[in-house]
JSON list of C-alpha atoms in Angstrom, two decimals:
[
{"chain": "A", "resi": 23, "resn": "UNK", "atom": "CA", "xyz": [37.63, 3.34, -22.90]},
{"chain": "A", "resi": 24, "resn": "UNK", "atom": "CA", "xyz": [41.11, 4.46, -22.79]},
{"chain": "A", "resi": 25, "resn": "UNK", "atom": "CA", "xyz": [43.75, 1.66, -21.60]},
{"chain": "A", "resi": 26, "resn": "UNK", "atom": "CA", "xyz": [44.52, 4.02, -18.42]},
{"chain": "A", "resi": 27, "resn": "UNK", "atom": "CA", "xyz": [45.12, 2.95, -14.86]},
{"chain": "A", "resi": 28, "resn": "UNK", "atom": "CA", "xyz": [45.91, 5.16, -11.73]},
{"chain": "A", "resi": 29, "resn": "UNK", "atom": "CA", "xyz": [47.62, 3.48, -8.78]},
{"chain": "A", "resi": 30, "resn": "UNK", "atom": "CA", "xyz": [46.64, 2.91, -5.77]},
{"chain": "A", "resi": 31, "resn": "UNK", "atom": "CA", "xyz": [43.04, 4.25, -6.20]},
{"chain": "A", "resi": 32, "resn": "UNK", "atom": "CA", "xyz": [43.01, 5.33, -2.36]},
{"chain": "A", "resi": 33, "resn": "UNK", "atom": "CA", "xyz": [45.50, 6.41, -0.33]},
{"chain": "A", "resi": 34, "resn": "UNK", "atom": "CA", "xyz": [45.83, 8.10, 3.22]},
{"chain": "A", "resi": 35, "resn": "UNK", "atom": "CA", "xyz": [49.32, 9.23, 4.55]},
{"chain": "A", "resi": 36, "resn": "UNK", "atom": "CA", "xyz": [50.37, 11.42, 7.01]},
{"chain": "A", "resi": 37, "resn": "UNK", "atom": "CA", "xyz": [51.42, 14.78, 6.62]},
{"chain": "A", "resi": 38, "resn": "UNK", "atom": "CA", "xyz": [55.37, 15.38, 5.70]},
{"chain": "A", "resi": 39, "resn": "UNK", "atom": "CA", "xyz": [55.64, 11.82, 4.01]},
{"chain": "A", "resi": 40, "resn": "UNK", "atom": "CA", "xyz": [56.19, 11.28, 0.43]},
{"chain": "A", "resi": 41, "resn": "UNK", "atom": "CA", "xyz": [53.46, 9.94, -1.73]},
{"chain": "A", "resi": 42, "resn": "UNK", "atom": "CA", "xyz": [53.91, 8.74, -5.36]},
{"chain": "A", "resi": 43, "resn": "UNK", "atom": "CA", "xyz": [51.05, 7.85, -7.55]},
{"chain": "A", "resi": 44, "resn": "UNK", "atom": "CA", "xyz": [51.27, 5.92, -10.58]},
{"chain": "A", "resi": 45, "resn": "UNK", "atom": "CA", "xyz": [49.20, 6.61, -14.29]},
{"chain": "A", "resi": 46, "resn": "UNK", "atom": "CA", "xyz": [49.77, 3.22, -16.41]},
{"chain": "A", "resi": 47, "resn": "UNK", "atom": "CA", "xyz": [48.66, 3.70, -20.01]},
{"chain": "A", "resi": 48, "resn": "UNK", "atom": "CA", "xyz": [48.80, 1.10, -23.10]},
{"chain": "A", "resi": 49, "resn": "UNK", "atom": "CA", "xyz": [47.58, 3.26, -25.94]},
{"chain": "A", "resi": 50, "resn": "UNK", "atom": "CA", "xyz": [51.14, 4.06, -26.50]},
{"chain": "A", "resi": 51, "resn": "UNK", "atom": "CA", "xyz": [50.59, 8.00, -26.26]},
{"chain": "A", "resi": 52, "resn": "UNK", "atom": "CA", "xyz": [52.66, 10.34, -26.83]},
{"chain": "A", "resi": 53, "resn": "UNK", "atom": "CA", "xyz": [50.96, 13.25, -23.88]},
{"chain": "A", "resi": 54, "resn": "UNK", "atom": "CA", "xyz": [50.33, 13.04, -20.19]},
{"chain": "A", "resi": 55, "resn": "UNK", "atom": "CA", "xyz": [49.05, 15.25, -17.80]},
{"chain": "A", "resi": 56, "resn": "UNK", "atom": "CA", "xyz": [48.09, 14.90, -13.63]},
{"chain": "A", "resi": 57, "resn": "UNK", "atom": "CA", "xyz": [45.85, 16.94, -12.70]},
{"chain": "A", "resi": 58, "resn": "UNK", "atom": "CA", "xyz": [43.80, 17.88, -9.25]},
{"chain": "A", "resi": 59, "resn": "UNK", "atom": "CA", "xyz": [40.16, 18.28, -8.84]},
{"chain": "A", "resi": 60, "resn": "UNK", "atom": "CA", "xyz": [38.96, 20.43, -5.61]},
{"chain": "A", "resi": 61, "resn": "UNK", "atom": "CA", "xyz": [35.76, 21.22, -4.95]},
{"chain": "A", "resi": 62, "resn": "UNK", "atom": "CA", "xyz": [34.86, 25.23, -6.42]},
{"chain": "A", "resi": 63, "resn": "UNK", "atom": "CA", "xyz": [38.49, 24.92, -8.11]},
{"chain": "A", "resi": 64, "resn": "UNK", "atom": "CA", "xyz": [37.80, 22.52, -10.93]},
{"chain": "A", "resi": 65, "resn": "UNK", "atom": "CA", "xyz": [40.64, 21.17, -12.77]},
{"chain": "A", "resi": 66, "resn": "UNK", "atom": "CA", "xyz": [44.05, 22.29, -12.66]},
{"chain": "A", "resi": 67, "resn": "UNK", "atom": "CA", "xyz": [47.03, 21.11, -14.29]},
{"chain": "A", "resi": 68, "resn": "UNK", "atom": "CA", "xyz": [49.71, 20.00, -12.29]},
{"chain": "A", "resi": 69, "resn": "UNK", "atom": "CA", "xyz": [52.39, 18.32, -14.51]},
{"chain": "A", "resi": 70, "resn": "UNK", "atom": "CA", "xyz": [52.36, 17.02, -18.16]},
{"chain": "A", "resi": 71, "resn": "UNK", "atom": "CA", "xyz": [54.86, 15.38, -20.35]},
{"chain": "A", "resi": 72, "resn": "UNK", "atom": "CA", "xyz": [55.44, 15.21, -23.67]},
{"chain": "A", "resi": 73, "resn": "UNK", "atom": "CA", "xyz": [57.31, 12.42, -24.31]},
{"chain": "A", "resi": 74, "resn": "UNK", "atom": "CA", "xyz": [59.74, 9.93, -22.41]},
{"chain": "A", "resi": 75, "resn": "UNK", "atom": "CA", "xyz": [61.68, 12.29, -19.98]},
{"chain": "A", "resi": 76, "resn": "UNK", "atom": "CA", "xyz": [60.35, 15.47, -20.96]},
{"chain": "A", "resi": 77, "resn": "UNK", "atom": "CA", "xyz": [57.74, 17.14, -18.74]},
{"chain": "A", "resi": 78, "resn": "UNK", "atom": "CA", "xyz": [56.70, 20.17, -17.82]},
{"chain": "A", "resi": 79, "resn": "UNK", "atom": "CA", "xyz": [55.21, 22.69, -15.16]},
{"chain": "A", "resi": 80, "resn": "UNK", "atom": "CA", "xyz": [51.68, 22.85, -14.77]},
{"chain": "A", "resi": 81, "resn": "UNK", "atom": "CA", "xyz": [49.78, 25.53, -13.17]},
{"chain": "A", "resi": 82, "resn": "UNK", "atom": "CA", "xyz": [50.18, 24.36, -9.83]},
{"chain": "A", "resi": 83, "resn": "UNK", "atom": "CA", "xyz": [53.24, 22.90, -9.76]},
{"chain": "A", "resi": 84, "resn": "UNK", "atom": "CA", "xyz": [54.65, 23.79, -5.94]},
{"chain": "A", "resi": 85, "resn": "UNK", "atom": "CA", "xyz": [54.93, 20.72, -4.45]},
{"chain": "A", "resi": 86, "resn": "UNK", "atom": "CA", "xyz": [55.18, 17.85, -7.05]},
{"chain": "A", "resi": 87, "resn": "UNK", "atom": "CA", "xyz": [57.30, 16.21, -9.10]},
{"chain": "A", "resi": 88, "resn": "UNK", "atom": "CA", "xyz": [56.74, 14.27, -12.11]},
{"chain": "A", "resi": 89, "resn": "UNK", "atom": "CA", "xyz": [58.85, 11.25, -13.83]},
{"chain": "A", "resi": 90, "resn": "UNK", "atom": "CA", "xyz": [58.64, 9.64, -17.45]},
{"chain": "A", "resi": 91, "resn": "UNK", "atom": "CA", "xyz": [61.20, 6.98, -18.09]},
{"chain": "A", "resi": 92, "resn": "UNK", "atom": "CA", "xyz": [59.08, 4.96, -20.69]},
{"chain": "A", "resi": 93, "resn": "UNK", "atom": "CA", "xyz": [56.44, 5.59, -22.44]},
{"chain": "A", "resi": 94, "resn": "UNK", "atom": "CA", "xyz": [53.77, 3.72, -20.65]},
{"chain": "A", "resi": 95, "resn": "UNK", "atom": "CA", "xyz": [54.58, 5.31, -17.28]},
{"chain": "A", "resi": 96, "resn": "UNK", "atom": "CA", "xyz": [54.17, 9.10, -15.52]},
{"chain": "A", "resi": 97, "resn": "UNK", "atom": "CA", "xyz": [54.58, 9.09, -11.82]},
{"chain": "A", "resi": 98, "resn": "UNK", "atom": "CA", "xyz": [53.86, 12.27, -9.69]},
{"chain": "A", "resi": 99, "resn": "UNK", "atom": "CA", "xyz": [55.15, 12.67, -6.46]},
{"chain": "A", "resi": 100, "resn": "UNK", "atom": "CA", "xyz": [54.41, 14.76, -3.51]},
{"chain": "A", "resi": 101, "resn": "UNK", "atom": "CA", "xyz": [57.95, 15.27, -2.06]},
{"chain": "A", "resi": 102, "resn": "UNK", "atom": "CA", "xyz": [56.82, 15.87, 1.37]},
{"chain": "A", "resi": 103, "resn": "UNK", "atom": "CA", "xyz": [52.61, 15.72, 1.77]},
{"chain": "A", "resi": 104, "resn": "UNK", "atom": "CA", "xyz": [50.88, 18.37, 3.00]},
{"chain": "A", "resi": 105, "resn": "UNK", "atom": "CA", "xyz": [47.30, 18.43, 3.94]},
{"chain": "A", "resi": 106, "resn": "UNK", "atom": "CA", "xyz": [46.21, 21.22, 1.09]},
{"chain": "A", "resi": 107, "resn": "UNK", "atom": "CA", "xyz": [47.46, 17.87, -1.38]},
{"chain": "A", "resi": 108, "resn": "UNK", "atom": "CA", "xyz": [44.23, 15.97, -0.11]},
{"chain": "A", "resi": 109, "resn": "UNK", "atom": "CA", "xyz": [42.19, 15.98, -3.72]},
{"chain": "A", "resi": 110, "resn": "UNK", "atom": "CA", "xyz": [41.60, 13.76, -5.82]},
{"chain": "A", "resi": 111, "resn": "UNK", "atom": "CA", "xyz": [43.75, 13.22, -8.61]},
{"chain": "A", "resi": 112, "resn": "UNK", "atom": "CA", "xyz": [43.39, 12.46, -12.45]},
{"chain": "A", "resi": 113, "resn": "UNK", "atom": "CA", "xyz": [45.81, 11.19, -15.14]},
{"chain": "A", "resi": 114, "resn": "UNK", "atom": "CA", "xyz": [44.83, 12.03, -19.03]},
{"chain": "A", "resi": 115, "resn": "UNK", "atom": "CA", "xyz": [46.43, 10.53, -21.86]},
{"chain": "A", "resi": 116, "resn": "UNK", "atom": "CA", "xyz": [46.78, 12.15, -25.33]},
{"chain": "A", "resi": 117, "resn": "UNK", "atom": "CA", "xyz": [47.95, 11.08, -28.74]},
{"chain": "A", "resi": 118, "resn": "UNK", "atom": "CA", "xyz": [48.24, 14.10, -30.24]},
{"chain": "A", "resi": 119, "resn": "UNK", "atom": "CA", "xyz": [47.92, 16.91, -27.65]},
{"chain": "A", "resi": 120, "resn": "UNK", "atom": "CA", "xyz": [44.37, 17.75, -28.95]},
{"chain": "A", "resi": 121, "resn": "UNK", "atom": "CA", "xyz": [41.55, 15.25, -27.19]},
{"chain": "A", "resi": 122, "resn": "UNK", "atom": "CA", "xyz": [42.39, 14.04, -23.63]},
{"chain": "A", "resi": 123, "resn": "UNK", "atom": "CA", "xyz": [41.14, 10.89, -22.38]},
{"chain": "A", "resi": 124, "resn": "UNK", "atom": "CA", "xyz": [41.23, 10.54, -18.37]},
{"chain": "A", "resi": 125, "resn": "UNK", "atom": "CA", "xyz": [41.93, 7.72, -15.96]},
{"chain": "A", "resi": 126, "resn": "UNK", "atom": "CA", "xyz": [39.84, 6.48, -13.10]},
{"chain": "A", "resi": 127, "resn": "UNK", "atom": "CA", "xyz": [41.24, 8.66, -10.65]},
{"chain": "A", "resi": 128, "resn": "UNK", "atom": "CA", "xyz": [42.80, 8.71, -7.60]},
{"chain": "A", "resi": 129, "resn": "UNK", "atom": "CA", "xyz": [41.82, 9.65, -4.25]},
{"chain": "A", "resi": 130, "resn": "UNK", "atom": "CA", "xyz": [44.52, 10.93, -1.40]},
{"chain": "A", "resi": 131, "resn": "UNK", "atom": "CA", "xyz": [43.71, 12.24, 2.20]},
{"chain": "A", "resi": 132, "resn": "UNK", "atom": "CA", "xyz": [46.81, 13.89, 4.12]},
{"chain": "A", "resi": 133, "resn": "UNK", "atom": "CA", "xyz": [45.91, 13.71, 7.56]},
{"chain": "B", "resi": 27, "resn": "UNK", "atom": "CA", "xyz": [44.97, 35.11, -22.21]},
{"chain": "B", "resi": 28, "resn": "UNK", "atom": "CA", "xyz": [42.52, 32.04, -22.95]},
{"chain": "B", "resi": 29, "resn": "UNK", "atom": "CA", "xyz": [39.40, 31.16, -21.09]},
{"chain": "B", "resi": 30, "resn": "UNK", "atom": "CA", "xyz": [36.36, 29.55, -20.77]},
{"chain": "B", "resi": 31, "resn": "UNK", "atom": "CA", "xyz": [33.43, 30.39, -18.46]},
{"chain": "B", "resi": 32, "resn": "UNK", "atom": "CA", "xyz": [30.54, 28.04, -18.05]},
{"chain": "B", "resi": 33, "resn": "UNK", "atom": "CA", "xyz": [28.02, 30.22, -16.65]},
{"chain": "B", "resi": 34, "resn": "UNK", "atom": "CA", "xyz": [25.78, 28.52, -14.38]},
{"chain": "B", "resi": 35, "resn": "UNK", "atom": "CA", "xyz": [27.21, 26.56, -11.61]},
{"chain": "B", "resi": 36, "resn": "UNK", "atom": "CA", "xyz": [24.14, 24.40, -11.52]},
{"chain": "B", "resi": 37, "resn": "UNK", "atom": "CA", "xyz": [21.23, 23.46, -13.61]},
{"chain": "B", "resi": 38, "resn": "UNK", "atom": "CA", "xyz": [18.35, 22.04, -12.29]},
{"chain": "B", "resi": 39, "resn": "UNK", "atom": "CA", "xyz": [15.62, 20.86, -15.11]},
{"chain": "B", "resi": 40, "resn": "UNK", "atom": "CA", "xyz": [12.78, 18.09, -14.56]},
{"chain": "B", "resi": 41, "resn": "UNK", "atom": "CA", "xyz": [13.02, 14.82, -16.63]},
{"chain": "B", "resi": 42, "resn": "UNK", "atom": "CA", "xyz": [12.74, 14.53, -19.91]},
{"chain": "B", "resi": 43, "resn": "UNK", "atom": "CA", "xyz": [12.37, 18.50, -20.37]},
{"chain": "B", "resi": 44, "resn": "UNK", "atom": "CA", "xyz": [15.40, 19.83, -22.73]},
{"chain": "B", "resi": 45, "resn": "UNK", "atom": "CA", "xyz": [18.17, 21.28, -21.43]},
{"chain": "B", "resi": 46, "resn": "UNK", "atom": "CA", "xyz": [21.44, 23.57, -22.42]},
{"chain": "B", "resi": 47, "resn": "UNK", "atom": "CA", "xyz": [24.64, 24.15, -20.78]},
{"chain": "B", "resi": 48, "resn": "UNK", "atom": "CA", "xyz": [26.28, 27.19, -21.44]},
{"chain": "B", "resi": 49, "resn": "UNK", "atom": "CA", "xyz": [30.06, 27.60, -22.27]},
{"chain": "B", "resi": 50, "resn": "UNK", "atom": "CA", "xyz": [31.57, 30.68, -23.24]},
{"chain": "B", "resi": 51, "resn": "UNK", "atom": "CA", "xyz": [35.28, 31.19, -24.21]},
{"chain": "B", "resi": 52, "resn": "UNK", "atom": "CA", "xyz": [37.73, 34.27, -24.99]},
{"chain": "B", "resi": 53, "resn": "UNK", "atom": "CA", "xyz": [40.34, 33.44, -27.37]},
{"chain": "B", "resi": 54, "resn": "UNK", "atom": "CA", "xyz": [41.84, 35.44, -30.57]},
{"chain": "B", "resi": 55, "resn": "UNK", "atom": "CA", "xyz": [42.81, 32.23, -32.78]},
{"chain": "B", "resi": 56, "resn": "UNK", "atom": "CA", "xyz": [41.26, 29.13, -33.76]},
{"chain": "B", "resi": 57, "resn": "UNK", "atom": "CA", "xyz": [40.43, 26.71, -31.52]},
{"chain": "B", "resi": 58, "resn": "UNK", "atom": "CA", "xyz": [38.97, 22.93, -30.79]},
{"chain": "B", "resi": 59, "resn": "UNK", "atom": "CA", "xyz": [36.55, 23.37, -28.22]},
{"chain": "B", "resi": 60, "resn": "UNK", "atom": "CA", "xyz": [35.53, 19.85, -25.77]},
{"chain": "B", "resi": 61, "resn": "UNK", "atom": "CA", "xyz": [32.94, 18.90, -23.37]},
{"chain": "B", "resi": 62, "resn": "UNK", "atom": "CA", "xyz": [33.48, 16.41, -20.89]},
{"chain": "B", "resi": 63, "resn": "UNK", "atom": "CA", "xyz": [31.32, 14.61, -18.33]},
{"chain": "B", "resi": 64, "resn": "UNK", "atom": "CA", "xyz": [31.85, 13.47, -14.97]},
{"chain": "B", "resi": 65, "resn": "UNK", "atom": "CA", "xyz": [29.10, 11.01, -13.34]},
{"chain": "B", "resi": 66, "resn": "UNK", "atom": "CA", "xyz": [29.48, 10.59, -9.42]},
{"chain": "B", "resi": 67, "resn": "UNK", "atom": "CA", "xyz": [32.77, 9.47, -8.55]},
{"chain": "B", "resi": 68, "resn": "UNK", "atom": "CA", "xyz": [34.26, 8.60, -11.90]},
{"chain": "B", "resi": 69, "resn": "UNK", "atom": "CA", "xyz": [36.82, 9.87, -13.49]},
{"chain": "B", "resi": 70, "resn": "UNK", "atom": "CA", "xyz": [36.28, 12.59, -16.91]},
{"chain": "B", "resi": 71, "resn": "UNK", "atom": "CA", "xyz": [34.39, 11.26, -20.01]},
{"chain": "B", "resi": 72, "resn": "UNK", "atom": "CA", "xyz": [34.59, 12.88, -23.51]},
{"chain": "B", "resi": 73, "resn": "UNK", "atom": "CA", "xyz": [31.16, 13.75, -24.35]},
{"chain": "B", "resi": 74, "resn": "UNK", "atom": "CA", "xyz": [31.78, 15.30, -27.90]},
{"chain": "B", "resi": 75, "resn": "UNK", "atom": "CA", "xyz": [34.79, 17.65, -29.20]},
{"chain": "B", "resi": 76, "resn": "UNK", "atom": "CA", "xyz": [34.47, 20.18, -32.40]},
{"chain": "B", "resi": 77, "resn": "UNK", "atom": "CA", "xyz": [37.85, 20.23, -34.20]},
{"chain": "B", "resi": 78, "resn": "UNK", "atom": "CA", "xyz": [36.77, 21.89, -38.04]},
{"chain": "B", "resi": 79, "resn": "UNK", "atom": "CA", "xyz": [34.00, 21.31, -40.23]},
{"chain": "B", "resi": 80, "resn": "UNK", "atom": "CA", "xyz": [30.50, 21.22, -39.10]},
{"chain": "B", "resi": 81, "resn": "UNK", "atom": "CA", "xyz": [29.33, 23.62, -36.37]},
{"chain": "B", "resi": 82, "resn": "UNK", "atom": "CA", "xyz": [27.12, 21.18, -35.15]},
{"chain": "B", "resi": 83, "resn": "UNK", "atom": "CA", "xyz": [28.75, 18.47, -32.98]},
{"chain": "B", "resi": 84, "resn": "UNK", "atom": "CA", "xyz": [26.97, 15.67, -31.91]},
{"chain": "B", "resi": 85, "resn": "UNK", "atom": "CA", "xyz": [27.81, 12.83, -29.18]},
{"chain": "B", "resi": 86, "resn": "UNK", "atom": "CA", "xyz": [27.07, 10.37, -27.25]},
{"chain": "B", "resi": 87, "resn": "UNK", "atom": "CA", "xyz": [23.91, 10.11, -25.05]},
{"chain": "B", "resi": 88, "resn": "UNK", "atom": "CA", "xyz": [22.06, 11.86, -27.79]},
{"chain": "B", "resi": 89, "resn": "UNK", "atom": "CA", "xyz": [24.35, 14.90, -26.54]},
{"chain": "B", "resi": 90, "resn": "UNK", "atom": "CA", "xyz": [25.11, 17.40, -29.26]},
{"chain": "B", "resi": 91, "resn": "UNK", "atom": "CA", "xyz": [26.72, 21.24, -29.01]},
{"chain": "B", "resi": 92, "resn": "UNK", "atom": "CA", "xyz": [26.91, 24.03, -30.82]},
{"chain": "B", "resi": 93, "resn": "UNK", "atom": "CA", "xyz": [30.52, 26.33, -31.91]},
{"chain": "B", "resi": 94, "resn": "UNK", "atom": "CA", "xyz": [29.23, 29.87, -32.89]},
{"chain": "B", "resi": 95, "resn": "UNK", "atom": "CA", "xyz": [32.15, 31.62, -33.61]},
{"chain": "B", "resi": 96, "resn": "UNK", "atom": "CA", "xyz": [30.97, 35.05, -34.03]},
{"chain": "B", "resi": 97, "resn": "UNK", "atom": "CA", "xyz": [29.92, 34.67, -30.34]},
{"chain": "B", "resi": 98, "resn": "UNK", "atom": "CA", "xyz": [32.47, 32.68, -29.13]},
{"chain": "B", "resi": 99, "resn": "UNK", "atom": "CA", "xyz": [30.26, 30.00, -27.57]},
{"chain": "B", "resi": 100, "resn": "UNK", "atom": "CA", "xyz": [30.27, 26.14, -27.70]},
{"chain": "B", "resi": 101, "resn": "UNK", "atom": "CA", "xyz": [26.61, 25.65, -25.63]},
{"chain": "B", "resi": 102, "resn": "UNK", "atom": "CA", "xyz": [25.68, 22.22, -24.62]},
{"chain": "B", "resi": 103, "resn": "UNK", "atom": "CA", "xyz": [22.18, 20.55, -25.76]},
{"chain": "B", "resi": 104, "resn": "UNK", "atom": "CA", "xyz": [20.09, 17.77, -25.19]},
{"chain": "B", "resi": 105, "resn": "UNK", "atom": "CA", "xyz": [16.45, 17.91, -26.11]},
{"chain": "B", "resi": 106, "resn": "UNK", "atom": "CA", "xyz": [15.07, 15.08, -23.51]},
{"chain": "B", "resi": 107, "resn": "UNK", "atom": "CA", "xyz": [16.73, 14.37, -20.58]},
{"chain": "B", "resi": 108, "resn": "UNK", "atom": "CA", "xyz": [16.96, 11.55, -18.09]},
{"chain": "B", "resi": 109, "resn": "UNK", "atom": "CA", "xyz": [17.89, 10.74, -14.57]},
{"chain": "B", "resi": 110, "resn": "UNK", "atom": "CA", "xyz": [20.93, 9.35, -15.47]},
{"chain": "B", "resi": 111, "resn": "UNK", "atom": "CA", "xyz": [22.23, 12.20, -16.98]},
{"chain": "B", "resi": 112, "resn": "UNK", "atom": "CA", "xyz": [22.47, 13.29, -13.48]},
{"chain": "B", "resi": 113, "resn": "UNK", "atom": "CA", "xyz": [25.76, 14.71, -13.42]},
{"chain": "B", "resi": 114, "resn": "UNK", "atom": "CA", "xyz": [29.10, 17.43, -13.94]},
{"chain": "B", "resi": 115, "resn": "UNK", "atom": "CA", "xyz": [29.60, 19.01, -17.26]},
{"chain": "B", "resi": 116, "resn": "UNK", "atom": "CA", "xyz": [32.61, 20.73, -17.87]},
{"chain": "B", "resi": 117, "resn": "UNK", "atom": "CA", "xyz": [33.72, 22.83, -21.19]},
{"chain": "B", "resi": 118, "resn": "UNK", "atom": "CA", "xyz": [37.43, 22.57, -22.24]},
{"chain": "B", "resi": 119, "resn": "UNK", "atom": "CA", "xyz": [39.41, 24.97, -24.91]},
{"chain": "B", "resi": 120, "resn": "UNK", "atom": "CA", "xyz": [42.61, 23.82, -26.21]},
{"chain": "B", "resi": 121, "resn": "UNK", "atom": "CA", "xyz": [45.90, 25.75, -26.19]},
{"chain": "B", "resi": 122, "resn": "UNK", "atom": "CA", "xyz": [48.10, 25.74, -28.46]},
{"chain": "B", "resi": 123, "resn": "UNK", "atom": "CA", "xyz": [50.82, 24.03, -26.37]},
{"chain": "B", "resi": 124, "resn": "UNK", "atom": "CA", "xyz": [48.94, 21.38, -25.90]},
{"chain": "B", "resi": 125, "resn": "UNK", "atom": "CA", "xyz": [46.89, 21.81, -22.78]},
{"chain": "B", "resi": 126, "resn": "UNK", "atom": "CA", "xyz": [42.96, 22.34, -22.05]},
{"chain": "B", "resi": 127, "resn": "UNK", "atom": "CA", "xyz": [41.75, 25.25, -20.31]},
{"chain": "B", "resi": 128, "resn": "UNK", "atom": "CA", "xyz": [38.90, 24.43, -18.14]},
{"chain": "B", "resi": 129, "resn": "UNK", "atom": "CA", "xyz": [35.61, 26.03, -16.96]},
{"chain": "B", "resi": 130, "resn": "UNK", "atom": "CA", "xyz": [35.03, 25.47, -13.75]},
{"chain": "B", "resi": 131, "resn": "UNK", "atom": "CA", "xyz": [32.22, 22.96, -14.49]},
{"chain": "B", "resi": 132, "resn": "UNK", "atom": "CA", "xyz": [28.20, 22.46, -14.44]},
{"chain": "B", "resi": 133, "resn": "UNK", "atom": "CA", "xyz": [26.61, 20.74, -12.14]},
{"chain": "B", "resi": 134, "resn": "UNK", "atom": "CA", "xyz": [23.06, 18.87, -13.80]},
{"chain": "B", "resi": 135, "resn": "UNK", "atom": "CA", "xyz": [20.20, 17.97, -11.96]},
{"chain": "B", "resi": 136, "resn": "UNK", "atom": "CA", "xyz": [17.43, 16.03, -13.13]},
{"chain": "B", "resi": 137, "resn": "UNK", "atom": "CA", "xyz": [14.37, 16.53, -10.94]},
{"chain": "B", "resi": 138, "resn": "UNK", "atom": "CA", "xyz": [11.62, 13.73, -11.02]}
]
């Protein structure tokens, strides 16, 4: 498997807080990507980067923000939570932007 | 615009009967075409990808798919399955700016 890890795996926060979520990879690759997985909605792209400091908008965006100051590290954060952001959410990792390889996961409940 | 539509939400077949997932997508250009599982609770697994060459892919779990070109399909095969394939299938197309469109997935059900 991939050398990805997703931090925490669980989380529950309150609605209107900010909540930041962590994808650690050591495969030194150059893509990332968050997504969200919903039940009847599949996967949808939220953020990706490709490379240190340069990301970009997903399809659904509204809502997040995404950092990359080193390689190893993309960190998406809900700026203020909202209970439509409960999912559960999925880092991949790419080396060349062609075959993704996802992390464990992440699951979030906005109460 | 790209996509890819897996056409049956759920597929119920009894053990070790065969079994084929369906995965259809729309795009003018070449392509590299993915499936990906997802057992209960765990995060996405590659099953098998076709990138050039050979238009039959094989993969793990004694997986193997399909590309037809001319039809624009990338269908999903196994000829015996088990309980354990119990699971979510999804198809994935690539874009060319380096992003995977997704179908919206397929569940499998193994009845005893």
């Amino acid at each position: 498997d991939a050398g990805i890890t997703q931090s925490p795996r669980h989380k529950v926060t309150e609605t209107g807080t900010p909540v930041t979520l962590r994808c650690h990879q050591t495969e030194n690759h150059r893509y990332m990507y968050w997504y969200r997985q919903d039940p009847g909605h599949g996967l949808r792209l939220i953020h990706y980067s490709y490379g240190v400091k340069d990301t970009d908008k997903g399809e659904v965006s509204d809502g997040y923000s995404v950092s990359r100051s080193k390689t190893e590290d993309f960190l998406l954060t809900l700026e203020s939570a909202t209970s439509s952001q409960t999912s559960v959410y999925f880092c991949a990792i790419s080396a060349s932007g062609e075959t993704q390889y996802f992390g464990p996961g992440t699951r979030l409940l906005v109460l | 615009a790209q996509s890819v539509t897996q056409l049956d939400s759920q597929v119920p077949v009894f053990e070790e009967a065969p079994v084929e997932l369906r995965c259809n997508y729309s795009s003018s250009v070449s392509v590299y075409l993915f499936w990906y599982v997802q057992y209960p609770n765990q995060g996405l697994q590659l099953l098998l990808k076709y990138l050039s060459g050979s238009t039959l892919v094989k993969g793990i779990n004694g997986f193997e798919a399909e590309f037809n070109k001319s039809q624009t399909s990338f269908h999903l095969r196994k000829p015996s399955v088990h309980i354990s394939d119990t699971a979510e299938y999804f198809c994935a197309v690539s874009r060319s700016n380096y992003q995977l469109i997704w179908g919206a997935g397929t569940k499998l059900i193994i009845k005893p």
